[in-house]
Each structure stands twice: as structure tokens, then as C-alpha cells.
JSON list of C-alpha atoms in Angstrom, two decimals:
[
{"chain": "A", "resi": 21, "resn": "UNK", "atom": "CA", "xyz": [100.10, 96.16, 142.10]},
{"chain": "A", "resi": 22, "resn": "UNK", "atom": "CA", "xyz": [98.91, 98.38, 139.11]},
{"chain": "A", "resi": 23, "resn": "UNK", "atom": "CA", "xyz": [94.94, 97.30, 138.12]},
{"chain": "A", "resi": 24, "resn": "UNK", "atom": "CA", "xyz": [93.47, 98.37, 134.94]},
{"chain": "A", "resi": 25, "resn": "UNK", "atom": "CA", "xyz": [89.77, 97.30, 134.85]},
{"chain": "A", "resi": 26, "resn": "UNK", "atom": "CA", "xyz": [87.15, 97.68, 132.87]},
{"chain": "A", "resi": 27, "resn": "UNK", "atom": "CA", "xyz": [83.54, 97.00, 134.14]},
{"chain": "A", "resi": 28, "resn": "UNK", "atom": "CA", "xyz": [80.71, 95.47, 131.75]},
{"chain": "A", "resi": 29, "resn": "UNK", "atom": "CA", "xyz": [76.85, 96.16, 131.59]},
{"chain": "A", "resi": 30, "resn": "UNK", "atom": "CA", "xyz": [76.52, 93.21, 134.04]},
{"chain": "A", "resi": 31, "resn": "UNK", "atom": "CA", "xyz": [78.92, 94.34, 136.40]},
{"chain": "A", "resi": 32, "resn": "UNK", "atom": "CA", "xyz": [81.83, 91.78, 135.67]},
{"chain": "A", "resi": 33, "resn": "UNK", "atom": "CA", "xyz": [85.18, 92.88, 135.65]},
{"chain": "A", "resi": 34, "resn": "UNK", "atom": "CA", "xyz": [88.37, 92.49, 133.29]},
{"chain": "A", "resi": 35, "resn": "UNK", "atom": "CA", "xyz": [91.65, 93.27, 134.84]},
{"chain": "A", "resi": 36, "resn": "UNK", "atom": "CA", "xyz": [95.18, 93.37, 134.09]},
{"chain": "A", "resi": 37, "resn": "UNK", "atom": "CA", "xyz": [97.61, 93.48, 136.80]},
{"chain": "A", "resi": 38, "resn": "UNK", "atom": "CA", "xyz": [101.26, 94.48, 137.06]},
{"chain": "A", "resi": 39, "resn": "UNK", "atom": "CA", "xyz": [103.14, 94.06, 140.01]},
{"chain": "A", "resi": 40, "resn": "UNK", "atom": "CA", "xyz": [105.21, 96.53, 141.43]},
{"chain": "A", "resi": 41, "resn": "UNK", "atom": "CA", "xyz": [107.71, 96.79, 144.45]},
{"chain": "A", "resi": 42, "resn": "UNK", "atom": "CA", "xyz": [108.78, 100.33, 144.38]},
{"chain": "A", "resi": 43, "resn": "UNK", "atom": "CA", "xyz": [107.24, 103.70, 145.69]},
{"chain": "A", "resi": 44, "resn": "UNK", "atom": "CA", "xyz": [107.94, 107.10, 145.45]},
{"chain": "A", "resi": 45, "resn": "UNK", "atom": "CA", "xyz": [108.70, 106.52, 141.97]},
{"chain": "A", "resi": 46, "resn": "UNK", "atom": "CA", "xyz": [106.78, 108.35, 138.72]},
{"chain": "A", "resi": 47, "resn": "UNK", "atom": "CA", "xyz": [105.07, 105.98, 136.52]},
{"chain": "A", "resi": 48, "resn": "UNK", "atom": "CA", "xyz": [103.32, 106.22, 133.19]},
{"chain": "A", "resi": 49, "resn": "UNK", "atom": "CA", "xyz": [100.13, 104.13, 132.86]},
{"chain": "A", "resi": 50, "resn": "UNK", "atom": "CA", "xyz": [97.97, 103.83, 129.77]},
{"chain": "A", "resi": 51, "resn": "UNK", "atom": "CA", "xyz": [95.19, 101.64, 129.38]},
{"chain": "A", "resi": 52, "resn": "UNK", "atom": "CA", "xyz": [93.47, 101.51, 126.16]},
{"chain": "A", "resi": 53, "resn": "UNK", "atom": "CA", "xyz": [89.81, 99.84, 124.92]},
{"chain": "A", "resi": 54, "resn": "UNK", "atom": "CA", "xyz": [88.21, 100.28, 121.80]},
{"chain": "A", "resi": 55, "resn": "UNK", "atom": "CA", "xyz": [84.76, 98.76, 122.64]},
{"chain": "A", "resi": 56, "resn": "UNK", "atom": "CA", "xyz": [82.75, 95.22, 122.43]},
{"chain": "A", "resi": 57, "resn": "UNK", "atom": "CA", "xyz": [84.81, 92.57, 120.90]},
{"chain": "A", "resi": 58, "resn": "UNK", "atom": "CA", "xyz": [88.21, 94.55, 120.78]},
{"chain": "A", "resi": 59, "resn": "UNK", "atom": "CA", "xyz": [91.07, 94.17, 123.23]},
{"chain": "A", "resi": 60, "resn": "UNK", "atom": "CA", "xyz": [91.54, 96.00, 126.57]},
{"chain": "A", "resi": 61, "resn": "UNK", "atom": "CA", "xyz": [95.31, 96.82, 126.82]},
{"chain": "A", "resi": 62, "resn": "UNK", "atom": "CA", "xyz": [97.56, 98.16, 130.00]},
{"chain": "A", "resi": 63, "resn": "UNK", "atom": "CA", "xyz": [101.16, 99.78, 129.39]},
{"chain": "A", "resi": 64, "resn": "UNK", "atom": "CA", "xyz": [103.44, 100.43, 132.14]},
{"chain": "A", "resi": 65, "resn": "UNK", "atom": "CA", "xyz": [106.43, 102.84, 131.17]},
{"chain": "A", "resi": 66, "resn": "UNK", "atom": "CA", "xyz": [105.65, 102.54, 127.39]},
{"chain": "A", "resi": 67, "resn": "UNK", "atom": "CA", "xyz": [105.47, 98.68, 127.33]},
{"chain": "A", "resi": 68, "resn": "UNK", "atom": "CA", "xyz": [102.50, 96.62, 127.20]},
{"chain": "A", "resi": 69, "resn": "UNK", "atom": "CA", "xyz": [102.29, 94.42, 130.16]},
{"chain": "A", "resi": 70, "resn": "UNK", "atom": "CA", "xyz": [98.79, 92.71, 129.36]},
{"chain": "A", "resi": 71, "resn": "UNK", "atom": "CA", "xyz": [95.98, 92.33, 127.15]},
{"chain": "A", "resi": 72, "resn": "UNK", "atom": "CA", "xyz": [92.19, 90.83, 126.98]},
{"chain": "A", "resi": 73, "resn": "UNK", "atom": "CA", "xyz": [89.64, 90.52, 124.69]},
{"chain": "A", "resi": 74, "resn": "UNK", "atom": "CA", "xyz": [86.51, 92.31, 125.92]},
{"chain": "A", "resi": 75, "resn": "UNK", "atom": "CA", "xyz": [83.64, 90.77, 124.45]},
{"chain": "A", "resi": 76, "resn": "UNK", "atom": "CA", "xyz": [80.66, 92.70, 126.06]},
{"chain": "A", "resi": 77, "resn": "UNK", "atom": "CA", "xyz": [79.31, 95.97, 126.17]},
{"chain": "A", "resi": 78, "resn": "UNK", "atom": "CA", "xyz": [80.37, 98.52, 129.16]},
{"chain": "A", "resi": 79, "resn": "UNK", "atom": "CA", "xyz": [78.51, 99.11, 132.27]},
{"chain": "A", "resi": 80, "resn": "UNK", "atom": "CA", "xyz": [78.18, 103.14, 131.80]},
{"chain": "A", "resi": 81, "resn": "UNK", "atom": "CA", "xyz": [80.51, 104.80, 129.69]},
{"chain": "A", "resi": 82, "resn": "UNK", "atom": "CA", "xyz": [80.09, 108.25, 130.96]},
{"chain": "A", "resi": 83, "resn": "UNK", "atom": "CA", "xyz": [80.48, 107.51, 134.96]},
{"chain": "A", "resi": 84, "resn": "UNK", "atom": "CA", "xyz": [81.94, 104.33, 136.20]},
{"chain": "A", "resi": 85, "resn": "UNK", "atom": "CA", "xyz": [83.16, 101.42, 133.32]},
{"chain": "A", "resi": 86, "resn": "UNK", "atom": "CA", "xyz": [87.11, 102.48, 133.70]},
{"chain": "A", "resi": 87, "resn": "UNK", "atom": "CA", "xyz": [89.44, 102.44, 136.73]},
{"chain": "A", "resi": 88, "resn": "UNK", "atom": "CA", "xyz": [93.04, 102.35, 137.64]},
{"chain": "A", "resi": 89, "resn": "UNK", "atom": "CA", "xyz": [94.06, 101.22, 141.43]},
{"chain": "A", "resi": 90, "resn": "UNK", "atom": "CA", "xyz": [96.22, 99.53, 143.68]},
{"chain": "A", "resi": 91, "resn": "UNK", "atom": "CA", "xyz": [95.89, 96.45, 145.19]},
{"chain": "A", "resi": 92, "resn": "UNK", "atom": "CA", "xyz": [92.04, 96.76, 144.55]},
{"chain": "A", "resi": 93, "resn": "UNK", "atom": "CA", "xyz": [92.20, 99.94, 146.63]},
{"chain": "A", "resi": 94, "resn": "UNK", "atom": "CA", "xyz": [92.24, 103.55, 145.69]},
{"chain": "A", "resi": 95, "resn": "UNK", "atom": "CA", "xyz": [95.30, 105.14, 145.00]},
{"chain": "A", "resi": 96, "resn": "UNK", "atom": "CA", "xyz": [97.41, 106.83, 147.89]},
{"chain": "A", "resi": 97, "resn": "UNK", "atom": "CA", "xyz": [99.38, 109.67, 146.00]},
{"chain": "A", "resi": 98, "resn": "UNK", "atom": "CA", "xyz": [98.76, 111.94, 143.32]},
{"chain": "A", "resi": 99, "resn": "UNK", "atom": "CA", "xyz": [97.43, 111.37, 139.68]},
{"chain": "A", "resi": 100, "resn": "UNK", "atom": "CA", "xyz": [98.56, 113.90, 137.54]},
{"chain": "A", "resi": 101, "resn": "UNK", "atom": "CA", "xyz": [97.69, 114.53, 133.40]},
{"chain": "A", "resi": 102, "resn": "UNK", "atom": "CA", "xyz": [94.89, 112.06, 133.22]},
{"chain": "A", "resi": 103, "resn": "UNK", "atom": "CA", "xyz": [93.38, 112.16, 129.53]},
{"chain": "A", "resi": 104, "resn": "UNK", "atom": "CA", "xyz": [90.84, 109.91, 128.14]},
{"chain": "A", "resi": 105, "resn": "UNK", "atom": "CA", "xyz": [90.52, 109.92, 124.05]},
{"chain": "A", "resi": 106, "resn": "UNK", "atom": "CA", "xyz": [87.65, 108.98, 121.73]},
{"chain": "A", "resi": 107, "resn": "UNK", "atom": "CA", "xyz": [90.15, 106.90, 119.65]},
{"chain": "A", "resi": 108, "resn": "UNK", "atom": "CA", "xyz": [92.20, 104.02, 120.41]},
{"chain": "A", "resi": 109, "resn": "UNK", "atom": "CA", "xyz": [96.01, 105.23, 121.10]},
{"chain": "A", "resi": 110, "resn": "UNK", "atom": "CA", "xyz": [98.06, 103.00, 118.97]},
{"chain": "A", "resi": 111, "resn": "UNK", "atom": "CA", "xyz": [101.08, 101.30, 120.65]},
{"chain": "A", "resi": 112, "resn": "UNK", "atom": "CA", "xyz": [103.58, 103.62, 118.88]},
{"chain": "A", "resi": 113, "resn": "UNK", "atom": "CA", "xyz": [102.12, 106.51, 120.42]},
{"chain": "A", "resi": 114, "resn": "UNK", "atom": "CA", "xyz": [101.89, 104.74, 123.98]},
{"chain": "A", "resi": 115, "resn": "UNK", "atom": "CA", "xyz": [105.86, 104.16, 123.52]},
{"chain": "A", "resi": 116, "resn": "UNK", "atom": "CA", "xyz": [107.11, 107.73, 122.66]},
{"chain": "A", "resi": 117, "resn": "UNK", "atom": "CA", "xyz": [104.34, 109.92, 124.73]}
]
């Protein structure tokens, strides 16, 4: 299960999960978030698989507010080409990038 999560200022979490059964496959994951009152979205291989309205402030944007994990554990494998933008990526970009 892939998890795209955000931790709020009070320590609460908002997660979007995606179940998968394959191993040793390349997977393109994108998580977006545009600030309090905005929508958190999770894309897997170019398709949006879930969203949440996130109405509170983040815990600490500089260090530990976002995470991607597998089964609530660290990922056992390689993460390649991590990018963080200061703007929300439109769905069209996510689907074609």
C-alpha cells in the first residue's frame, strides 16, 4: 500500500492510500497540497487515486510535514527523482510528466 500523508500542526495526519500487489515495478507517485483549506491529492502513474480537503496548518513545512511510505513503514527500495515545488502542479502536468 502506498501512502501520501500530511501531518498538521497538532500532530494529526491526513493520508491517502493506494493498494498495490506488484513488486519490483517502477511506479510514478505524485502528491500535491496547496495550503490550509486546500485539497491534498495523490496520483499513481498519472491517475488521481484520491483527495482530501486539508483545513489546518502544517506541523513544520521545513522538516517533517509530508511523507510517502509503504504499509506505514519506510520504503524498502530506491526513491529516485524527488522534486518539491512551491506551486501546485495541475493535473494535466501530472498526467503527462
